[in-house]
Structure formats: structure tokens, C-alpha cells
Coordinates of N, CA and C in Angstrom, one line a residue:
M1 N -3.3 18.0 16.5 CA -2.9 18.0 15.4 C -3.7 18.5 14.0
S2 N -4.5 19.6 14.3 CA -5.0 19.9 13.3 C -4.1 20.8 12.2
N3 N -5.3 21.4 11.1 CA -4.7 22.2 10.4 C -3.6 21.4 9.1
K4 N -4.0 20.2 8.8 CA -3.4 19.1 8.2 C -3.1 19.9 6.5
P5 N -2.1 19.8 6.1 CA -1.7 20.3 4.7 C -2.5 19.1 3.7
Y6 N -3.0 18.3 3.8 CA -3.4 17.0 3.2 C -4.7 16.5 3.8
R7 N -5.4 15.7 3.1 CA -6.3 15.0 3.6 C -6.6 13.5 2.8
I8 N -6.6 12.4 3.9 CA -6.9 11.0 3.6 C -8.7 10.8 2.7
L9 N -8.1 10.5 1.7 CA -9.7 10.2 0.8 C -10.3 8.9 1.2
G10 N -9.8 7.9 1.5 CA -10.4 6.6 1.3 C -9.1 5.5 0.9
I11 N -10.0 4.4 1.2 CA -9.2 3.1 0.7 C -8.7 3.0 -0.7
Q12 N -7.5 3.0 -0.9 CA -6.8 2.6 -2.4 C -6.8 1.4 -2.4
Q13 N -6.3 0.4 -1.7 CA -6.0 -0.9 -1.7 C -5.7 -1.6 -0.6
I14 N -5.8 -3.2 -0.5 CA -5.3 -4.0 0.6 C -4.7 -4.8 -0.2
A15 N -3.6 -5.3 0.6 CA -2.4 -6.2 0.1 C -2.6 -7.8 0.9
I16 N -2.6 -8.6 0.1 CA -2.6 -9.8 0.9 C -1.4 -10.7 0.3
G17 N -0.8 -11.2 1.3 CA 0.6 -12.2 1.1 C 0.2 -13.5 1.3
G18 N 0.8 -14.3 0.9 CA 0.9 -15.6 0.9 C 2.1 -16.6 0.1
P19 N 2.5 -17.6 0.6 CA 3.3 -18.4 -0.3 C 3.2 -18.7 -1.6
D20 N 1.7 -18.6 -2.2 CA 1.6 -19.1 -3.2 C 0.5 -18.1 -3.6
K21 N 0.5 -17.2 -4.5 CA -0.7 -16.4 -5.0 C -1.6 -17.3 -5.7
Q22 N -1.2 -18.4 -6.3 CA -2.5 -19.1 -7.0 C -3.4 -19.6 -6.3
A23 N -2.9 -19.8 -4.8 CA -3.9 -20.2 -3.8 C -5.0 -19.1 -3.5
L24 N -4.2 -17.7 -3.5 CA -4.7 -16.5 -3.2 C -6.0 -16.4 -4.3
R25 N -5.5 -16.4 -5.6 CA -6.7 -16.3 -6.5 C -7.5 -17.0 -6.8
R26 N -7.5 -18.2 -6.0 CA -8.6 -19.6 -6.1 C -9.9 -18.8 -5.3
L27 N -9.5 -17.9 -4.3 CA -10.5 -17.1 -3.5 C -11.0 -16.1 -4.2
W28 N -10.1 -15.2 -4.3 CA -10.4 -13.9 -4.6 C -10.7 -13.5 -6.0
V29 N -10.1 -14.5 -6.9 CA -10.5 -14.4 -8.4 C -11.7 -15.0 -8.6
D30 N -10.9 -16.5 -8.6 CA -12.4 -17.4 -9.2 C -13.9 -17.5 -8.1
V31 N -13.6 -17.1 -7.2 CA -14.8 -17.2 -5.9 C -15.3 -16.0 -5.9
L32 N -14.6 -14.9 -5.6 CA -15.2 -13.6 -5.4 C -15.3 -13.2 -6.6
G33 N -14.6 -13.5 -7.6 CA -15.0 -12.5 -9.0 C -14.1 -11.2 -9.1
L34 N -13.1 -11.1 -8.2 CA -12.4 -9.7 -8.7 C -11.6 -9.9 -9.9
Q35 N -11.2 -8.7 -10.8 CA -11.0 -8.7 -12.2 C -9.5 -8.7 -11.8
V36 N -8.4 -9.4 -12.6 CA -7.0 -9.3 -12.4 C -6.8 -7.9 -13.4
T37 N -6.2 -7.1 -13.0 CA -6.1 -6.0 -14.1 C -4.3 -5.7 -14.2
G38 N -3.6 -6.3 -13.4 CA -2.3 -6.2 -13.7 C -1.4 -7.0 -13.1
Q39 N -0.1 -7.0 -13.3 CA 1.1 -7.7 -12.6 C 2.1 -7.1 -12.3
F40 N 2.7 -7.2 -11.1 CA 4.3 -6.7 -11.0 C 5.0 -7.5 -10.1
T41 N 6.1 -7.3 -10.5 CA 7.0 -8.0 -10.2 C 8.6 -7.0 -9.3
S42 N 8.8 -7.7 -8.3 CA 9.9 -6.2 -8.4 C 11.1 -7.0 -7.0
E43 N 12.3 -7.2 -7.6 CA 13.4 -7.6 -6.8 C 13.6 -7.2 -5.7
R44 N 13.7 -5.8 -5.7 CA 13.8 -4.7 -4.7 C 12.9 -5.0 -3.3
E45 N 11.3 -5.1 -3.9 CA 10.5 -5.1 -3.1 C 9.9 -6.7 -2.4
N46 N 11.0 -7.5 -3.4 CA 10.8 -9.1 -3.2 C 9.4 -9.4 -3.4
V47 N 8.7 -9.3 -4.3 CA 7.2 -9.4 -4.5 C 7.0 -9.8 -6.1
D48 N 6.2 -10.7 -6.0 CA 5.6 -11.1 -7.3 C 4.3 -11.3 -6.9
E49 N 3.3 -10.0 -7.6 CA 2.0 -9.9 -7.2 C 1.1 -9.5 -8.7
D50 N -0.1 -10.1 -8.3 CA -1.2 -9.9 -9.0 C -2.3 -8.7 -8.5
I51 N -2.4 -7.7 -9.4 CA -3.3 -6.5 -9.2 C -4.4 -6.6 -9.6
C52 N -5.5 -7.1 -8.5 CA -6.8 -7.5 -8.8 C -7.8 -6.1 -8.4
T53 N -8.8 -5.7 -8.6 CA -9.8 -4.7 -8.3 C -11.2 -5.3 -8.0
I54 N -12.0 -4.4 -7.5 CA -13.3 -4.5 -7.2 C -13.9 -2.9 -7.4
G55 N -15.1 -2.9 -8.1 CA -15.7 -1.5 -8.4 C -15.1 -1.4 -9.5
S56 N -15.4 0.3 -9.6 CA -14.9 0.9 -10.7 C -14.8 2.5 -10.6
G57 N -14.4 3.0 -11.5 CA -13.8 4.5 -11.4 C -12.9 4.9 -10.3
P58 N -13.4 6.1 -9.7 CA -12.4 6.4 -8.3 C -13.0 5.9 -7.4
H59 N -14.0 4.8 -7.5 CA -14.2 4.0 -6.3 C -13.7 2.6 -6.3
R60 N -12.9 2.5 -7.2 CA -12.3 1.1 -7.4 C -11.2 1.0 -6.5
V61 N -11.3 -0.3 -5.7 CA -10.7 -0.6 -4.7 C -9.6 -1.9 -5.3
E62 N -8.3 -1.6 -5.3 CA -7.2 -2.8 -5.6 C -7.2 -3.6 -4.4
V63 N -7.2 -4.9 -4.6 CA -6.8 -6.1 -3.9 C -5.5 -6.7 -4.5
D64 N -4.3 -6.2 -3.9 CA -3.1 -7.0 -4.5 C -2.6 -8.1 -3.7
L65 N -2.6 -9.3 -4.5 CA -2.4 -10.9 -4.0 C -0.8 -11.0 -4.2
M66 N -0.1 -11.2 -3.1 CA 1.2 -11.2 -3.3 C 2.2 -12.3 -3.0
Q67 N 3.1 -12.8 -3.4 CA 3.8 -14.0 -2.9 C 5.3 -13.4 -3.0
P68 N 6.2 -14.0 -2.6 CA 7.6 -13.3 -2.1 C 8.3 -14.1 -3.5
L69 N 9.2 -13.5 -4.4 CA 10.0 -13.8 -5.1 C 11.4 -15.1 -4.5
D70 N 11.5 -14.7 -3.3 CA 12.5 -15.6 -2.4 C 11.9 -15.8 -1.1
P71 N 11.1 -16.7 -0.5 CA 10.7 -16.8 0.7 C 11.7 -16.8 1.7
D72 N 13.0 -16.4 1.4 CA 14.0 -16.6 2.6 C 14.6 -15.1 2.9
K73 N 14.3 -14.1 1.8 CA 14.3 -12.8 2.0 C 13.2 -11.9 2.3
K74 N 13.9 -10.6 3.0 CA 13.1 -9.6 3.2 C 12.9 -8.2 1.9
P75 N 11.8 -8.0 1.9 CA 10.5 -7.8 2.7 C 9.6 -9.1 2.6
A76 N 9.3 -10.0 3.6 CA 8.6 -11.0 3.5 C 7.4 -10.7 3.3
V77 N 6.8 -10.9 2.1 CA 5.2 -10.4 2.0 C 4.5 -11.3 2.1
H78 N 4.8 -12.7 2.5 CA 4.0 -13.5 2.9 C 3.8 -14.1 4.4
T79 N 4.7 -13.6 4.9 CA 4.7 -13.6 6.6 C 3.3 -13.2 7.3
T80 N 2.6 -12.3 6.8 CA 1.8 -11.4 7.4 C 0.7 -11.7 6.1
P81 N -0.5 -12.6 6.5 CA -1.4 -12.5 5.4 C -2.4 -11.1 5.1
L82 N -2.4 -10.6 5.9 CA -2.8 -8.7 5.8 C -1.6 -8.2 5.7
N83 N -0.9 -7.8 4.3 CA 0.3 -7.3 4.3 C 0.2 -6.0 4.7
H84 N -0.5 -5.0 3.9 CA -0.6 -3.7 4.4 C -2.1 -3.3 3.7
V85 N -2.5 -2.0 4.1 CA -3.5 -1.2 3.8 C -3.0 0.1 3.0
G86 N -3.9 0.2 1.7 CA -3.4 1.5 1.1 C -4.4 2.4 1.3
L87 N -3.9 3.9 1.5 CA -4.9 4.7 1.6 C -4.4 5.9 0.8
W88 N -5.8 6.4 -0.2 CA -5.6 7.5 -0.9 C -5.5 9.0 -0.3
V89 N -4.1 9.7 -0.7 CA -4.2 10.9 -0.2 C -4.0 12.0 -1.0
D90 N -4.5 13.2 -1.0 CA -4.6 14.2 -1.9 C -3.3 14.9 -2.4
D91 N -2.4 15.0 -1.3 CA -1.0 15.6 -1.5 C -0.1 14.8 -0.6
L92 N 0.6 13.7 -1.3 CA 1.6 12.7 -1.0 C 2.8 13.4 0.0
P93 N 3.4 14.3 -1.0 CA 4.5 15.3 -0.4 C 4.1 15.9 0.7
K94 N 3.0 16.7 1.1 CA 2.9 17.6 2.0 C 2.6 16.7 3.1
A95 N 1.7 15.2 2.6 CA 1.5 14.7 3.7 C 2.7 14.0 4.5
V96 N 3.6 13.6 3.8 CA 5.0 13.0 4.3 C 5.4 14.2 5.1
E97 N 5.4 15.3 4.6 CA 6.7 16.3 4.9 C 5.6 16.7 6.9
W98 N 4.3 16.9 6.5 CA 3.7 17.3 7.8 C 3.8 16.1 8.9
M99 N 3.6 14.6 8.6 CA 3.6 13.5 9.3 C 5.1 13.2 10.1
T100 N 6.1 13.7 9.0 CA 7.4 13.5 9.5 C 7.4 14.3 10.9
A101 N 7.5 15.7 10.6 CA 7.8 16.9 11.4 C 6.9 16.4 12.7
H102 N 5.9 15.6 12.9 CA 4.9 15.3 14.0 C 5.1 14.0 14.1
G103 N 6.2 13.3 14.0 CA 6.9 12.4 14.7 C 6.4 10.9 14.0
V104 N 5.8 10.9 12.9 CA 5.4 9.8 12.3 C 7.0 8.9 11.5
R105 N 6.5 7.7 11.9 CA 8.1 6.8 11.3 C 7.7 6.5 9.9
F106 N 8.2 6.5 9.1 CA 8.1 6.0 7.4 C 9.5 4.9 7.6
A107 N 8.7 4.0 6.5 CA 9.8 2.9 6.3 C 10.6 3.5 5.2
P108 N 11.9 2.9 5.0 CA 12.7 3.2 3.9 C 12.2 3.1 2.8
G109 N 12.8 4.0 2.0 CA 12.4 4.1 0.3 C 12.0 5.3 -0.1
G110 N 11.2 6.3 0.9 CA 10.8 7.3 0.6 C 9.7 7.2 -0.5
I111 N 9.6 8.4 -1.2 CA 8.2 8.4 -2.5 C 8.5 7.9 -3.4
R112 N 8.1 6.9 -3.9 CA 8.5 6.1 -5.1 C 6.9 5.8 -6.0
R113 N 7.6 5.2 -7.3 CA 6.4 4.5 -8.1 C 6.1 3.6 -7.6
G114 N 4.8 3.3 -7.2 CA 3.9 2.0 -7.0 C 4.0 1.1 -8.0
A115 N 3.5 -0.4 -7.6 CA 3.0 -1.2 -8.6 C 1.7 -0.7 -9.7
A116 N 1.2 0.2 -9.1 CA 0.1 0.3 -10.1 C 0.3 1.8 -10.5
G117 N 1.5 2.1 -10.5 CA 1.9 3.5 -11.3 C 1.4 4.7 -10.6
F118 N 1.1 4.8 -9.2 CA 1.0 6.1 -8.2 C 2.3 6.0 -7.4
D119 N 2.3 7.3 -7.2 CA 3.2 7.6 -6.3 C 3.1 7.1 -4.5
I120 N 3.8 6.5 -4.2 CA 3.6 5.8 -2.8 C 4.7 5.9 -1.9
C121 N 4.5 5.8 -0.6 CA 5.4 5.5 0.8 C 4.6 4.8 1.5
F122 N 5.4 4.3 2.4 CA 4.8 3.6 3.4 C 5.3 4.2 5.0
I123 N 4.0 4.1 5.8 CA 4.3 4.3 7.2 C 4.8 3.1 7.8
H124 N 5.8 3.0 8.8 CA 6.1 2.0 9.2 C 5.2 1.5 10.3
P125 N 5.6 -0.1 10.4 CA 4.8 -0.7 11.3 C 5.1 -0.4 13.0
K126 N 6.4 -0.3 13.2 CA 6.9 0.0 14.2 C 7.6 1.3 14.7
S127 N 7.2 2.4 15.7 CA 7.6 3.3 16.3 C 8.8 3.1 16.7
N128 N 10.0 4.1 17.0 CA 11.0 4.3 17.7 C 11.1 5.4 18.5
D129 N 12.6 5.9 18.8 CA 12.5 7.0 20.0 C 12.4 8.4 19.3
E130 N 13.0 8.3 17.9 CA 12.9 9.4 17.2 C 11.9 9.7 16.7
F131 N 11.0 8.7 15.9 CA 9.5 8.9 15.2 C 8.3 8.0 16.4
P132 N 8.0 8.4 17.2 CA 7.0 7.6 18.3 C 5.5 7.5 17.5
I133 N 5.2 7.8 16.5 CA 4.0 7.2 16.0 C 4.3 6.3 14.7
A134 N 3.7 5.2 14.8 CA 3.9 4.1 13.5 C 2.5 3.4 13.5
G135 N 2.5 2.5 12.4 CA 1.2 1.6 12.3 C 0.7 0.7 13.5
E136 N 1.5 0.6 14.8 CA 1.4 -0.1 15.9 C 1.1 -1.8 15.2
G137 N 2.0 -2.1 14.4 CA 2.1 -3.4 14.1 C 1.4 -3.5 12.2
V138 N 0.8 -2.2 11.7 CA 0.2 -2.5 10.2 C 1.2 -1.6 9.6
L139 N 1.4 -2.2 8.3 CA 2.4 -1.5 7.6 C 0.9 -0.7 6.6
I140 N 1.4 0.7 6.5 CA 0.1 1.8 6.1 C 1.0 2.2 4.8
E141 N 0.5 2.1 3.6 CA 0.7 2.5 2.2 C 0.1 3.8 2.1
L142 N 0.8 5.2 1.8 CA 0.0 6.3 1.4 C 0.2 5.9 -0.4
V143 N -1.0 6.5 -0.7 CA -0.9 6.5 -2.4 C -1.5 7.9 -2.8
Q144 N -0.5 8.5 -3.6 CA -0.9 9.8 -4.1 C -2.6 9.4 -5.0
A145 N -3.6 10.1 -4.9 CA -4.5 10.3 -5.6 C -4.4 10.8 -6.6
P146 N -4.9 10.2 -8.0 CA -5.2 11.1 -8.8 C -6.5 12.2 -8.8
P147 N -6.2 13.3 -10.0 CA -7.3 13.9 -9.7 C -8.8 13.3 -10.1
D148 N -9.3 12.3 -10.7 CA -10.4 12.0 -10.6 C -10.8 11.4 -9.2
V149 N -9.8 10.9 -8.8 CA -10.1 10.2 -7.5 C -10.6 11.4 -6.3
V150 N -9.5 12.3 -6.5 CA -9.5 13.5 -5.6 C -10.8 14.2 -5.7
A151 N -11.4 14.5 -6.9 CA -12.5 15.3 -7.2 C -13.7 14.3 -6.5
A152 N -13.8 13.1 -6.7 CA -14.8 12.1 -6.2 C -15.0 11.9 -4.8
L153 N -13.7 11.9 -4.5 CA -13.5 11.6 -2.8 C -13.3 12.8 -2.1
G154 N -13.2 14.0 -2.7 CA -12.1 15.0 -1.7 C -13.3 15.8 -1.7

């Protein structure tokens, strides 16, 4: 699987879910000192999240602290404490096209605007017969890197 038309540049985010994001904030914000830089609520994604950051510039990493809007609905952002890992990619559309052609299963929803304002999509945690490559139990978010991140990490 060489000659890929894209490059994975680095970690963009980790997302941590729980039934109460205030409990998560006590550790990540109050104790560890991450900065809360935004907030995102989405009925479609069933999430109420605080967007926190560590580091600066293109080396900044998001730590999203998430709780469900409705604990009985899906997606259930609180049932897996480490909800997903986000990876910077230099050309998201090309990456999705190439990966799909090579058997990678993506979660429903396609490429769309994410909580932090970047285009995103998700590699499904489970494979199937049609798409035998997946996250093996881990949800993986691919995030379109902005030009400064591509320049710094590429």
C-alpha cells in the first residue's frame, strides 16, 4: 500500500467521554492545567463537549471532554472513556478516496465540519465483509490540517 496521495502528520486530538464532563474537567483543567478554548454541542452527534488544548501553534493538541446530551441515545460518547483519537492529515478528500478504495471502512456521515472548525471524518471501529480494514475497536478521526500545521509537521 505505498504511493499514498496523502500523509498523516501527527496527533490532532484525543477525545475522552464520561457521564459528567465536570468530573473530567476537574482532572484535565483544574489539575493538569489544560485551557478550555471552546465548547461544542450537537444533537446529531449526541454530545456536549469542552474543547481543551495543550501546547501551542501547530504543535497544539486538543483534548475534548465529552458527555452525552442523552445517555440513552447513540452515539454514546460516554460509554468508552477514551472515545477516539484524531489524526492530522494533509489532504483529507484524497485520503478518504484512497483508503476507501483500499478497503477501509468509514463511519456514516462522510466528510463534514468538526467541532473545532476543521473538516473531519471517522474510520469505523469495526470492519465488515465489504471493508475489511477498520480501527479494530478504536474510533479514529481524520482531520484536515490547516496550512500552518502542514508546513510545521509535513
